[in-house]
Amino acid sequence: MIKTRGYAAAAVKAPLAAYSFERREPREHDVAIAIKFCGVCHSDIHQARDEWGGSIFPMVPGHEIAGIVTATGGKVTKFKVGDRAGVGCFVDSCRACAQCRHGLEQYCAAGAVWTYNGREHDGTPTMGGYSDKIVVNEDYVLRMPQNLPLDAAAPLLCAGITLYSPLMHWQAGQGKAVAIVGLGGLGHMGVKLAHALGAEVTVLSHSLKKREDGLRLGADHFHATSDAQTFTKLKSAFDLIVNTVSAPMDWNPLISLLKVDGAMVVVGIPEGQIPIGAFGLVGGRRSVAGSSIGGIGETQEMLDFCGSHNVTSDIEVIPIQKVNEAYERVVRSDVRYRFVIELESLGAE
Ligand code: NAP
Ligand code: ZN
């Protein structure tokens, strides 16, 4: 077994603290990775606080993992020692269902094996990237573009793919008016990616505080959802709205901003249920859909796209000892735009 050090939440809502555990030795098709950086996703906070229910403790969160391959199993063909490697939100799936066979492993019928707060096929709880090492089957490991710094590229593995996948599926591009709701970790990647794809991009943020940032990141327009006029001015304006907001909010006024046949794709996962009025949908053949990260093939495609368009996340790198403070700041939306933990800081303990 491989001795691994990290940070874990011991119980629901407990602050994260130093934690040692063991990972399996690499099997034939496994890759061992020294983790250099791991992004802090709002999903880490939802799960460490058990806001979605069913959390497994102790929990080592983290699914925006970037590092260097340190060992490979005897039958590994895709990676060699020294390669830059990434791991996103899942580390295995059944490989046999229709979704797995079509590159949609995130929707695996048997349930993808989530990188943390999940269970391997043998029942072992999974532990994520707030740790110094990880062992993953090569088919679920990504190649990180050579030209992108590993710290700023780490958030692509969740925030990046979570926006890239719906933008591609709903064909955001030239001639399309796309709104991104919520300018956080996911939202700022949405602005960069939609802009790189050639769409006309609007940010809908709860205030105008992040306006300058939004325009710098590539938005053409920026509006506050706290201003009632936004909803009169932008009525029926968008082909596509991607909603990244992590807290409960009324979705009906947003639906009224869709053109006929427009779609609002929900990627934010607030606690609880949100009611939707039928009139808003019926009155414009509008749809509301959801989307979860992306498959392995699509995640690699997104990484390569980001490599060729020089797209990375705007980050604040922190030592792991600051992770609890970072959680508080994320909840207050006080982050521009992704915290990334530098795992070397574990060595200082
Ligand atoms: P984040 O960095 O905290 O960003 C969320 C943004 O939502 C904030 O920056 C803020 O934007 C807005 N917001 C927060 N509280 C709000 C409130 N009370 N009212 C209105 N707006 C509010 O979080 P993230 O890491 O981007 O994650 C966003 C959500 O996506 C989380 O729920 C996360 O679990 C989920 N997620 C889903 C997937 C998926 O596959 N579908 C993947 C990763 C994460 P403004 O300041 O601009 O208003
Ligand atoms: Zn995430």
mmCIF file of C-alpha atoms and ligand atoms in Angstrom:
data_model
loop_
_atom_site.group_PDB
_atom_site.id
_atom_site.type_symbol
_atom_site.label_atom_id
_atom_site.label_comp_id
_atom_site.label_asym_id
_atom_site.label_seq_id
_atom_site.Cartn_x
_atom_site.Cartn_y
_atom_site.Cartn_z
ATOM 1 C CA MET A 1 0.000 0.000 0.000
ATOM 2 C CA ILE A 2 1.098 3.571 -0.620
ATOM 3 C CA LYS A 3 1.172 5.888 2.369
ATOM 4 C CA THR A 4 -0.626 9.092 1.419
ATOM 5 C CA ARG A 5 -1.004 12.370 3.223
ATOM 6 C CA GLY A 6 -3.838 14.793 2.742
ATOM 7 C CA TYR A 7 -6.551 16.872 4.338
ATOM 8 C CA ALA A 8 -9.897 15.382 5.304
ATOM 9 C CA ALA A 9 -13.218 16.353 6.826
ATOM 10 C CA ALA A 10 -13.684 13.848 9.669
ATOM 11 C CA ALA A 11 -17.437 14.384 9.879
ATOM 12 C CA VAL A 12 -20.177 16.548 8.431
ATOM 13 C CA LYS A 13 -19.268 20.244 8.626
ATOM 14 C CA ALA A 14 -16.005 19.462 10.494
ATOM 15 C CA PRO A 15 -13.142 21.700 9.391
ATOM 16 C CA LEU A 16 -10.638 19.927 7.173
ATOM 17 C CA ALA A 17 -7.486 18.739 8.959
ATOM 18 C CA ALA A 18 -4.329 16.741 8.235
ATOM 19 C CA TYR A 19 -5.081 13.080 7.570
ATOM 20 C CA SER A 20 -2.976 10.049 6.546
ATOM 21 C CA PHE A 21 -4.331 7.072 4.641
ATOM 22 C CA GLU A 22 -3.265 4.375 2.176
ATOM 23 C CA ARG A 23 -3.820 3.961 -1.525
ATOM 24 C CA ARG A 24 -3.476 0.730 -3.504
ATOM 25 C CA GLU A 25 -0.226 -0.168 -5.241
ATOM 26 C CA PRO A 26 -0.598 0.402 -8.999
ATOM 27 C CA ARG A 27 -2.262 -2.559 -10.723
ATOM 28 C CA GLU A 28 -1.387 -3.557 -14.322
ATOM 29 C CA HIS A 29 -3.353 -0.679 -15.869
ATOM 30 C CA ASP A 30 -2.872 1.897 -13.095
ATOM 31 C CA VAL A 31 -0.935 5.122 -13.085
ATOM 32 C CA ALA A 32 0.489 6.577 -9.847
ATOM 33 C CA ILE A 33 0.504 10.382 -9.819
ATOM 34 C CA ALA A 34 2.282 12.842 -7.523
ATOM 35 C CA ILE A 35 -0.370 15.540 -7.116
ATOM 36 C CA LYS A 36 1.028 19.041 -7.553
ATOM 37 C CA PHE A 37 -2.180 21.097 -7.570
ATOM 38 C CA CYS A 38 -5.855 20.590 -6.837
ATOM 39 C CA GLY A 39 -8.635 23.121 -7.451
ATOM 40 C CA VAL A 40 -11.297 23.892 -4.840
ATOM 41 C CA CYS A 41 -14.711 23.322 -6.440
ATOM 42 C CA HIS A 42 -17.937 24.431 -4.781
ATOM 43 C CA SER A 43 -18.984 20.762 -5.025
ATOM 44 C CA ASP A 44 -16.205 19.971 -2.525
ATOM 45 C CA ILE A 45 -17.933 22.267 -0.055
ATOM 46 C CA HIS A 46 -21.463 20.952 -0.753
ATOM 47 C CA GLN A 47 -20.208 17.398 -0.107
ATOM 48 C CA ALA A 48 -17.970 18.112 2.905
ATOM 49 C CA ARG A 49 -21.023 19.812 4.434
ATOM 50 C CA ASP A 50 -23.323 16.966 3.251
ATOM 51 C CA GLU A 51 -25.614 19.428 1.490
ATOM 52 C CA TRP A 52 -26.570 16.787 -1.099
ATOM 53 C CA GLY A 53 -26.974 13.949 1.463
ATOM 54 C CA GLY A 54 -25.194 10.602 1.653
ATOM 55 C CA SER A 55 -21.659 11.915 2.193
ATOM 56 C CA ILE A 56 -18.992 9.394 3.246
ATOM 57 C CA PHE A 57 -16.580 10.415 6.046
ATOM 58 C CA PRO A 58 -13.707 10.830 6.545
ATOM 59 C CA MET A 59 -13.701 12.686 3.220
ATOM 60 C CA VAL A 60 -10.643 13.880 1.313
ATOM 61 C CA PRO A 61 -12.254 16.182 -1.289
ATOM 62 C CA GLY A 62 -10.741 17.365 -4.563
ATOM 63 C CA HIS A 63 -11.439 16.517 -8.215
ATOM 64 C CA GLU A 64 -9.436 19.085 -10.155
ATOM 65 C CA ILE A 65 -6.157 17.198 -9.928
ATOM 66 C CA ALA A 66 -2.963 17.960 -11.839
ATOM 67 C CA GLY A 67 0.369 16.242 -11.273
ATOM 68 C CA ILE A 68 3.194 14.116 -12.604
ATOM 69 C CA VAL A 69 3.235 10.375 -13.229
ATOM 70 C CA THR A 70 5.613 8.617 -10.802
ATOM 71 C CA ALA A 71 4.927 4.942 -11.590
ATOM 72 C CA THR A 72 2.957 2.847 -14.051
ATOM 73 C CA GLY A 73 1.576 -0.685 -13.941
ATOM 74 C CA GLY A 74 3.097 -3.297 -16.280
ATOM 75 C CA LYS A 75 0.409 -2.994 -18.967
ATOM 76 C CA VAL A 76 0.043 0.803 -19.074
ATOM 77 C CA THR A 77 0.436 2.163 -22.608
ATOM 78 C CA LYS A 78 -0.946 5.698 -22.379
ATOM 79 C CA PHE A 79 1.443 7.241 -19.806
ATOM 80 C CA LYS A 80 5.063 7.017 -18.726
ATOM 81 C CA VAL A 81 6.923 8.212 -15.659
ATOM 82 C CA GLY A 82 7.420 11.991 -15.805
ATOM 83 C CA ASP A 83 4.290 12.733 -17.886
ATOM 84 C CA ARG A 84 1.935 15.545 -16.872
ATOM 85 C CA ALA A 85 -1.374 14.000 -15.864
ATOM 86 C CA GLY A 86 -4.831 15.136 -14.798
ATOM 87 C CA VAL A 87 -7.709 13.495 -12.949
ATOM 88 C CA GLY A 88 -11.215 14.934 -12.911
ATOM 89 C CA CYS A 89 -14.472 14.031 -11.200
ATOM 90 C CA PHE A 90 -14.481 10.257 -11.706
ATOM 91 C CA VAL A 91 -11.862 7.505 -11.695
ATOM 92 C CA ASP A 92 -13.795 4.537 -13.111
ATOM 93 C CA SER A 93 -17.172 3.455 -14.483
ATOM 94 C CA CYS A 94 -18.777 0.179 -15.595
ATOM 95 C CA ARG A 95 -17.376 0.478 -19.177
ATOM 96 C CA ALA A 96 -20.209 -1.709 -20.495
ATOM 97 C CA CYS A 97 -23.435 0.363 -20.448
ATOM 98 C CA ALA A 98 -24.606 2.417 -23.439
ATOM 99 C CA GLN A 99 -23.315 5.655 -21.903
ATOM 100 C CA CYS A 100 -19.856 4.246 -21.136
ATOM 101 C CA ARG A 101 -19.615 2.842 -24.661
ATOM 102 C CA HIS A 102 -20.508 6.253 -26.099
ATOM 103 C CA GLY A 103 -18.031 8.348 -24.129
ATOM 104 C CA LEU A 104 -20.598 9.559 -21.601
ATOM 105 C CA GLU A 105 -19.046 7.781 -18.619
ATOM 106 C CA GLN A 106 -20.270 10.533 -16.280
ATOM 107 C CA TYR A 107 -23.785 9.176 -16.873
ATOM 108 C CA CYS A 108 -22.744 5.514 -16.350
ATOM 109 C CA ALA A 109 -25.855 3.385 -15.688
ATOM 110 C CA ALA A 110 -24.144 1.704 -12.747
ATOM 111 C CA GLY A 111 -22.902 5.079 -11.454
ATOM 112 C CA ALA A 112 -19.471 6.492 -12.216
ATOM 113 C CA VAL A 113 -16.875 5.934 -9.479
ATOM 114 C CA TRP A 114 -16.496 9.495 -8.214
ATOM 115 C CA THR A 115 -12.967 10.625 -7.410
ATOM 116 C CA TYR A 116 -13.949 11.146 -3.762
ATOM 117 C CA ASN A 117 -17.078 10.577 -1.696
ATOM 118 C CA GLY A 118 -17.636 7.501 -3.857
ATOM 119 C CA ARG A 119 -16.721 3.825 -3.779
ATOM 120 C CA GLU A 120 -14.460 1.731 -5.964
ATOM 121 C CA HIS A 121 -16.086 -1.378 -7.470
ATOM 122 C CA ASP A 122 -14.758 -3.362 -4.477
ATOM 123 C CA GLY A 123 -16.436 -0.974 -2.024
ATOM 124 C CA THR A 124 -13.324 0.952 -0.935
ATOM 125 C CA PRO A 125 -14.224 4.628 -0.345
ATOM 126 C CA THR A 126 -12.484 6.933 -2.812
ATOM 127 C CA MET A 127 -10.283 9.807 -1.642
ATOM 128 C CA GLY A 128 -9.665 12.914 -3.701
ATOM 129 C CA GLY A 129 -7.001 15.381 -4.626
ATOM 130 C CA TYR A 130 -6.387 17.276 -1.386
ATOM 131 C CA SER A 131 -3.583 14.737 -0.976
ATOM 132 C CA ASP A 132 -0.085 14.129 -2.252
ATOM 133 C CA LYS A 133 -0.645 11.004 -4.389
ATOM 134 C CA ILE A 134 -3.358 9.217 -6.323
ATOM 135 C CA VAL A 135 -3.547 5.894 -8.185
ATOM 136 C CA VAL A 136 -5.964 5.744 -11.132
ATOM 137 C CA ASN A 137 -6.637 3.386 -14.035
ATOM 138 C CA GLU A 138 -4.973 4.871 -17.130
ATOM 139 C CA ASP A 139 -8.273 5.027 -19.041
ATOM 140 C CA TYR A 140 -9.519 7.670 -16.576
ATOM 141 C CA VAL A 141 -6.362 9.813 -16.575
ATOM 142 C CA LEU A 142 -6.064 12.887 -18.816
ATOM 143 C CA ARG A 143 -3.083 14.347 -20.659
ATOM 144 C CA MET A 144 -2.410 17.948 -19.593
ATOM 145 C CA PRO A 145 -1.395 20.267 -22.473
ATOM 146 C CA GLN A 146 2.349 20.991 -22.400
ATOM 147 C CA ASN A 147 1.927 24.753 -22.828
ATOM 148 C CA LEU A 148 -0.421 25.302 -19.874
ATOM 149 C CA PRO A 149 0.829 25.768 -16.295
ATOM 150 C CA LEU A 150 -0.401 22.875 -14.131
ATOM 151 C CA ASP A 151 -1.832 25.143 -11.415
ATOM 152 C CA ALA A 152 -4.029 27.254 -13.706
ATOM 153 C CA ALA A 153 -4.977 24.192 -15.781
ATOM 154 C CA ALA A 154 -6.123 22.073 -12.809
ATOM 155 C CA PRO A 155 -9.602 23.718 -12.670
ATOM 156 C CA LEU A 156 -10.215 22.730 -16.295
ATOM 157 C CA LEU A 157 -10.747 19.170 -15.032
ATOM 158 C CA CYS A 158 -14.076 20.087 -13.453
ATOM 159 C CA ALA A 159 -14.977 23.755 -13.990
ATOM 160 C CA GLY A 160 -13.648 23.692 -17.562
ATOM 161 C CA ILE A 161 -15.348 20.523 -18.753
ATOM 162 C CA THR A 162 -18.605 21.318 -16.936
ATOM 163 C CA LEU A 163 -18.979 24.405 -19.128
ATOM 164 C CA TYR A 164 -17.365 23.055 -22.291
ATOM 165 C CA SER A 165 -19.718 20.077 -22.549
ATOM 166 C CA PRO A 166 -23.039 22.024 -22.608
ATOM 167 C CA LEU A 167 -21.529 24.798 -24.748
ATOM 168 C CA MET A 168 -20.629 22.161 -27.354
ATOM 169 C CA HIS A 169 -23.827 20.143 -26.989
ATOM 170 C CA TRP A 170 -26.045 23.232 -27.432
ATOM 171 C CA GLN A 171 -23.725 24.554 -30.160
ATOM 172 C CA ALA A 172 -22.576 27.823 -28.654
ATOM 173 C CA GLY A 173 -20.560 29.587 -31.321
ATOM 174 C CA GLN A 174 -20.674 32.401 -33.828
ATOM 175 C CA GLY A 175 -24.120 33.958 -34.154
ATOM 176 C CA LYS A 176 -25.316 32.558 -30.821
ATOM 177 C CA ALA A 177 -26.227 34.727 -27.828
ATOM 178 C CA VAL A 178 -25.063 32.922 -24.688
ATOM 179 C CA ALA A 179 -25.601 34.016 -21.084
ATOM 180 C CA ILE A 180 -23.572 32.699 -18.198
ATOM 181 C CA VAL A 181 -25.345 33.063 -14.840
ATOM 182 C CA GLY A 182 -22.984 33.323 -11.842
ATOM 183 C CA LEU A 183 -19.396 34.430 -12.311
ATOM 184 C CA GLY A 184 -17.602 31.982 -10.047
ATOM 185 C CA GLY A 185 -15.253 29.072 -10.724
ATOM 186 C CA LEU A 186 -17.550 27.497 -13.306
ATOM 187 C CA GLY A 187 -18.934 30.767 -14.648
ATOM 188 C CA HIS A 188 -15.594 32.380 -15.425
ATOM 189 C CA MET A 189 -14.585 29.281 -17.414
ATOM 190 C CA GLY A 190 -17.923 29.524 -19.240
ATOM 191 C CA VAL A 191 -17.175 33.108 -20.259
ATOM 192 C CA LYS A 192 -13.690 32.218 -21.513
ATOM 193 C CA LEU A 193 -14.831 29.110 -23.394
ATOM 194 C CA ALA A 194 -17.977 30.629 -24.941
ATOM 195 C CA HIS A 195 -15.880 33.611 -26.054
ATOM 196 C CA ALA A 196 -13.210 31.303 -27.520
ATOM 197 C CA LEU A 197 -15.979 29.452 -29.393
ATOM 198 C CA GLY A 198 -17.090 32.755 -30.966
ATOM 199 C CA ALA A 199 -20.418 33.289 -29.177
ATOM 200 C CA GLU A 200 -21.726 36.688 -28.013
ATOM 201 C CA VAL A 201 -21.373 36.344 -24.259
ATOM 202 C CA THR A 202 -23.381 38.037 -21.497
ATOM 203 C CA VAL A 203 -22.695 37.602 -17.796
ATOM 204 C CA LEU A 204 -25.664 37.676 -15.437
ATOM 205 C CA SER A 205 -24.196 38.227 -11.988
ATOM 206 C CA HIS A 206 -26.040 39.067 -8.787
ATOM 207 C CA SER A 207 -24.421 42.523 -8.714
ATOM 208 C CA LEU A 208 -22.212 44.678 -10.936
ATOM 209 C CA LYS A 209 -19.169 44.186 -8.661
ATOM 210 C CA LYS A 210 -17.417 41.781 -11.050
ATOM 211 C CA ARG A 211 -18.241 43.775 -14.212
ATOM 212 C CA GLU A 212 -14.683 44.770 -15.129
ATOM 213 C CA ASP A 213 -13.480 41.226 -14.586
ATOM 214 C CA GLY A 214 -16.294 39.829 -16.690
ATOM 215 C CA LEU A 215 -15.411 42.047 -19.637
ATOM 216 C CA ARG A 216 -11.710 41.238 -19.248
ATOM 217 C CA LEU A 217 -12.489 37.499 -19.238
ATOM 218 C CA GLY A 218 -14.212 37.861 -22.605
ATOM 219 C CA ALA A 219 -17.832 38.864 -21.953
ATOM 220 C CA ASP A 220 -19.450 41.315 -24.375
ATOM 221 C CA HIS A 221 -22.121 42.414 -21.870
ATOM 222 C CA PHE A 222 -22.598 42.303 -18.111
ATOM 223 C CA HIS A 223 -25.856 42.703 -16.168
ATOM 224 C CA ALA A 224 -27.000 42.360 -12.569
ATOM 225 C CA THR A 225 -29.844 39.985 -11.755
ATOM 226 C CA SER A 226 -30.618 42.155 -8.698
ATOM 227 C CA ASP A 227 -31.757 44.898 -11.114
ATOM 228 C CA ALA A 228 -35.353 44.253 -12.257
ATOM 229 C CA GLN A 229 -34.646 46.185 -15.474
ATOM 230 C CA THR A 230 -32.228 43.464 -16.574
ATOM 231 C CA PHE A 231 -35.227 41.196 -17.113
ATOM 232 C CA THR A 232 -37.138 43.759 -19.171
ATOM 233 C CA LYS A 233 -34.135 44.742 -21.260
ATOM 234 C CA LEU A 234 -33.039 41.182 -21.998
ATOM 235 C CA LYS A 235 -36.447 39.542 -22.506
ATOM 236 C CA SER A 236 -36.140 36.728 -25.110
ATOM 237 C CA ALA A 237 -32.487 37.636 -25.800
ATOM 238 C CA PHE A 238 -30.611 34.328 -25.487
ATOM 239 C CA ASP A 239 -30.234 31.112 -27.424
ATOM 240 C CA LEU A 240 -28.550 29.497 -24.457
ATOM 241 C CA ILE A 241 -28.271 30.264 -20.753
ATOM 242 C CA VAL A 242 -25.852 28.236 -18.643
ATOM 243 C CA ASN A 243 -26.791 28.568 -14.984
ATOM 244 C CA THR A 244 -23.855 27.933 -12.636
ATOM 245 C CA VAL A 245 -25.347 29.365 -9.438
ATOM 246 C CA SER A 246 -24.651 27.259 -6.329
ATOM 247 C CA ALA A 247 -27.473 28.708 -4.187
ATOM 248 C CA PRO A 248 -31.260 28.436 -4.571
ATOM 249 C CA MET A 249 -32.716 31.224 -6.748
ATOM 250 C CA ASP A 250 -35.872 31.743 -8.819
ATOM 251 C CA TRP A 251 -35.216 30.273 -12.266
ATOM 252 C CA ASN A 252 -38.435 31.584 -13.851
ATOM 253 C CA PRO A 253 -37.218 35.117 -14.622
ATOM 254 C CA LEU A 254 -34.148 33.571 -16.298
ATOM 255 C CA ILE A 255 -36.349 31.344 -18.467
ATOM 256 C CA SER A 256 -38.115 34.496 -19.727
ATOM 257 C CA LEU A 257 -34.780 35.637 -21.174
ATOM 258 C CA LEU A 258 -34.690 32.724 -23.642
ATOM 259 C CA LYS A 259 -35.602 33.115 -27.300
ATOM 260 C CA VAL A 260 -38.121 30.725 -28.850
ATOM 261 C CA ASP A 261 -36.429 27.289 -28.801
ATOM 262 C CA GLY A 262 -33.803 28.579 -26.382
ATOM 263 C CA ALA A 263 -32.483 26.408 -23.577
ATOM 264 C CA MET A 264 -31.366 27.039 -20.029
ATOM 265 C CA VAL A 265 -28.846 24.429 -18.968
ATOM 266 C CA VAL A 266 -28.485 24.034 -15.235
ATOM 267 C CA VAL A 267 -25.027 23.034 -14.038
ATOM 268 C CA GLY A 268 -25.101 24.582 -10.542
ATOM 269 C CA ILE A 269 -26.471 22.158 -7.953
ATOM 270 C CA PRO A 270 -28.078 24.067 -5.049
ATOM 271 C CA GLU A 271 -29.655 22.158 -2.177
ATOM 272 C CA GLY A 272 -33.393 21.475 -2.442
ATOM 273 C CA GLN A 273 -35.960 21.819 -5.225
ATOM 274 C CA ILE A 274 -36.681 24.782 -7.478
ATOM 275 C CA PRO A 275 -40.220 25.180 -8.949
ATOM 276 C CA ILE A 276 -40.594 26.033 -12.644
ATOM 277 C CA GLY A 277 -43.775 27.562 -14.102
ATOM 278 C CA ALA A 278 -45.120 25.848 -17.232
ATOM 279 C CA PHE A 279 -46.097 29.121 -18.963
ATOM 280 C CA GLY A 280 -42.500 30.267 -19.316
ATOM 281 C CA LEU A 281 -41.640 27.069 -21.186
ATOM 282 C CA VAL A 282 -44.807 26.670 -23.209
ATOM 283 C CA GLY A 283 -44.819 30.315 -24.293
ATOM 284 C CA GLY A 284 -41.609 29.929 -26.283
ATOM 285 C CA ARG A 285 -41.002 26.184 -26.768
ATOM 286 C CA ARG A 286 -38.175 26.776 -24.318
ATOM 287 C CA SER A 287 -36.385 24.024 -22.485
ATOM 288 C CA VAL A 288 -34.596 23.592 -19.214
ATOM 289 C CA ALA A 289 -31.932 20.895 -19.118
ATOM 290 C CA GLY A 290 -29.131 19.749 -16.859
ATOM 291 C CA SER A 291 -25.571 18.749 -17.612
ATOM 292 C CA SER A 292 -22.874 16.998 -15.623
ATOM 293 C CA ILE A 293 -19.139 17.434 -16.334
ATOM 294 C CA GLY A 294 -18.156 15.485 -19.490
ATOM 295 C CA GLY A 295 -16.854 12.079 -20.548
ATOM 296 C CA ILE A 296 -13.181 11.179 -20.677
ATOM 297 C CA GLY A 297 -12.903 11.701 -24.457
ATOM 298 C CA GLU A 298 -14.651 15.062 -24.276
ATOM 299 C CA THR A 299 -12.533 16.143 -21.306
ATOM 300 C CA GLN A 300 -9.388 15.407 -23.334
ATOM 301 C CA GLU A 301 -10.879 17.327 -26.285
ATOM 302 C CA MET A 302 -11.566 20.289 -23.940
ATOM 303 C CA LEU A 303 -7.996 20.175 -22.559
ATOM 304 C CA ASP A 304 -6.576 20.164 -26.092
ATOM 305 C CA PHE A 305 -8.926 23.037 -27.059
ATOM 306 C CA CYS A 306 -7.721 25.009 -24.017
ATOM 307 C CA GLY A 307 -4.112 24.211 -24.934
ATOM 308 C CA SER A 308 -4.558 25.529 -28.473
ATOM 309 C CA HIS A 309 -6.566 28.613 -27.376
ATOM 310 C CA ASN A 310 -4.433 29.262 -24.302
ATOM 311 C CA VAL A 311 -7.426 29.060 -21.968
ATOM 312 C CA THR A 312 -6.770 28.508 -18.271
ATOM 313 C CA SER A 313 -8.483 29.417 -15.013
ATOM 314 C CA ASP A 314 -7.879 32.651 -13.098
ATOM 315 C CA ILE A 315 -6.551 31.278 -9.841
ATOM 316 C CA GLU A 316 -5.397 32.104 -6.329
ATOM 317 C CA VAL A 317 -2.872 29.467 -5.227
ATOM 318 C CA ILE A 318 -3.058 28.594 -1.516
ATOM 319 C CA PRO A 319 -1.236 26.247 0.840
ATOM 320 C CA ILE A 320 -3.465 23.413 2.057
ATOM 321 C CA GLN A 321 -3.478 24.881 5.568
ATOM 322 C CA LYS A 322 -5.689 27.701 4.207
ATOM 323 C CA VAL A 323 -8.386 25.440 2.796
ATOM 324 C CA ASN A 324 -10.997 26.099 5.515
ATOM 325 C CA GLU A 325 -10.613 29.842 5.046
ATOM 326 C CA ALA A 326 -10.922 29.318 1.288
ATOM 327 C CA TYR A 327 -14.217 27.433 1.800
ATOM 328 C CA GLU A 328 -15.642 30.392 3.734
ATOM 329 C CA ARG A 329 -14.570 32.757 0.983
ATOM 330 C CA VAL A 330 -16.065 30.601 -1.784
ATOM 331 C CA VAL A 331 -19.407 30.533 0.026
ATOM 332 C CA ARG A 332 -19.274 34.360 0.219
ATOM 333 C CA SER A 333 -18.359 34.511 -3.523
ATOM 334 C CA ASP A 334 -15.133 36.193 -2.437
ATOM 335 C CA VAL A 335 -12.803 34.485 -4.913
ATOM 336 C CA ARG A 336 -11.464 35.600 -8.286
ATOM 337 C CA TYR A 337 -12.076 32.862 -9.513
ATOM 338 C CA ARG A 338 -10.711 29.536 -8.326
ATOM 339 C CA PHE A 339 -8.638 28.581 -5.326
ATOM 340 C CA VAL A 340 -5.988 26.037 -6.205
ATOM 341 C CA ILE A 341 -4.223 24.119 -3.440
ATOM 342 C CA GLU A 342 -0.489 23.636 -3.854
ATOM 343 C CA LEU A 343 0.174 20.170 -2.435
ATOM 344 C CA GLU A 344 3.847 20.805 -1.746
ATOM 345 C CA SER A 345 2.597 22.755 1.286
ATOM 346 C CA LEU A 346 1.807 19.394 2.926
ATOM 347 C CA GLY A 347 5.548 18.971 3.329
ATOM 348 C CA ALA A 348 5.659 21.899 5.726
ATOM 349 C CA GLU A 349 3.535 20.024 8.300
HETATM 350 P P1 NAP B 1 -18.609 29.258 -7.070
HETATM 351 O O1 NAP B 1 -17.226 29.505 -7.513
HETATM 352 O O2 NAP B 1 -18.994 29.463 -5.663
HETATM 353 O O3 NAP B 1 -19.576 30.109 -8.037
HETATM 354 C C1 NAP B 1 -20.971 30.159 -7.866
HETATM 355 C C2 NAP B 1 -21.463 31.544 -8.274
HETATM 356 O O4 NAP B 1 -22.877 31.580 -8.060
HETATM 357 C C3 NAP B 1 -20.915 32.682 -7.442
HETATM 358 O O5 NAP B 1 -19.697 33.160 -7.899
HETATM 359 C C4 NAP B 1 -21.997 33.739 -7.605
HETATM 360 O O6 NAP B 1 -21.815 34.432 -8.835
HETATM 361 C C5 NAP B 1 -23.263 32.920 -7.719
HETATM 362 N N1 NAP B 1 -23.964 32.887 -6.431
HETATM 363 C C6 NAP B 1 -23.546 32.362 -5.267
HETATM 364 N N2 NAP B 1 -24.458 32.532 -4.295
HETATM 365 C C7 NAP B 1 -25.505 33.149 -4.876
HETATM 366 C C8 NAP B 1 -26.772 33.572 -4.422
HETATM 367 N N3 NAP B 1 -27.149 33.393 -3.142
HETATM 368 N N4 NAP B 1 -27.613 34.160 -5.313
HETATM 369 C C9 NAP B 1 -27.231 34.341 -6.580
HETATM 370 N N5 NAP B 1 -26.029 33.971 -7.069
HETATM 371 C C10 NAP B 1 -25.189 33.376 -6.224
HETATM 372 O O7 NAP B 1 -19.031 27.750 -7.375
HETATM 373 P P2 NAP B 1 -18.552 26.802 -8.576
HETATM 374 O O8 NAP B 1 -17.390 25.989 -8.130
HETATM 375 O O9 NAP B 1 -18.508 27.585 -9.812
HETATM 376 O O10 NAP B 1 -19.790 25.787 -8.611
HETATM 377 C C11 NAP B 1 -21.092 26.291 -8.925
HETATM 378 C C12 NAP B 1 -22.141 25.209 -8.744
HETATM 379 O O11 NAP B 1 -21.952 24.199 -9.750
HETATM 380 C C13 NAP B 1 -22.067 24.468 -7.420
HETATM 381 O O12 NAP B 1 -23.391 24.203 -7.000
HETATM 382 C C14 NAP B 1 -21.349 23.177 -7.768
HETATM 383 O O13 NAP B 1 -21.651 22.127 -6.898
HETATM 384 C C15 NAP B 1 -21.907 22.919 -9.143
HETATM 385 N N6 NAP B 1 -21.071 22.056 -10.004
HETATM 386 C C16 NAP B 1 -21.720 21.305 -10.908
HETATM 387 C C17 NAP B 1 -21.013 20.535 -11.808
HETATM 388 C C18 NAP B 1 -21.734 19.742 -12.837
HETATM 389 O O14 NAP B 1 -21.140 18.826 -13.400
HETATM 390 N N7 NAP B 1 -22.971 20.067 -13.152
HETATM 391 C C19 NAP B 1 -19.619 20.526 -11.757
HETATM 392 C C20 NAP B 1 -18.982 21.321 -10.824
HETATM 393 C C21 NAP B 1 -19.720 22.094 -9.959
HETATM 394 P P3 NAP B 1 -22.081 36.015 -8.957
HETATM 395 O O15 NAP B 1 -21.252 36.656 -7.889
HETATM 396 O O16 NAP B 1 -21.604 36.328 -10.327
HETATM 397 O O17 NAP B 1 -23.544 36.214 -8.788
HETATM 398 ZN ZN ZN B 2 -16.170 20.256 -9.351
#
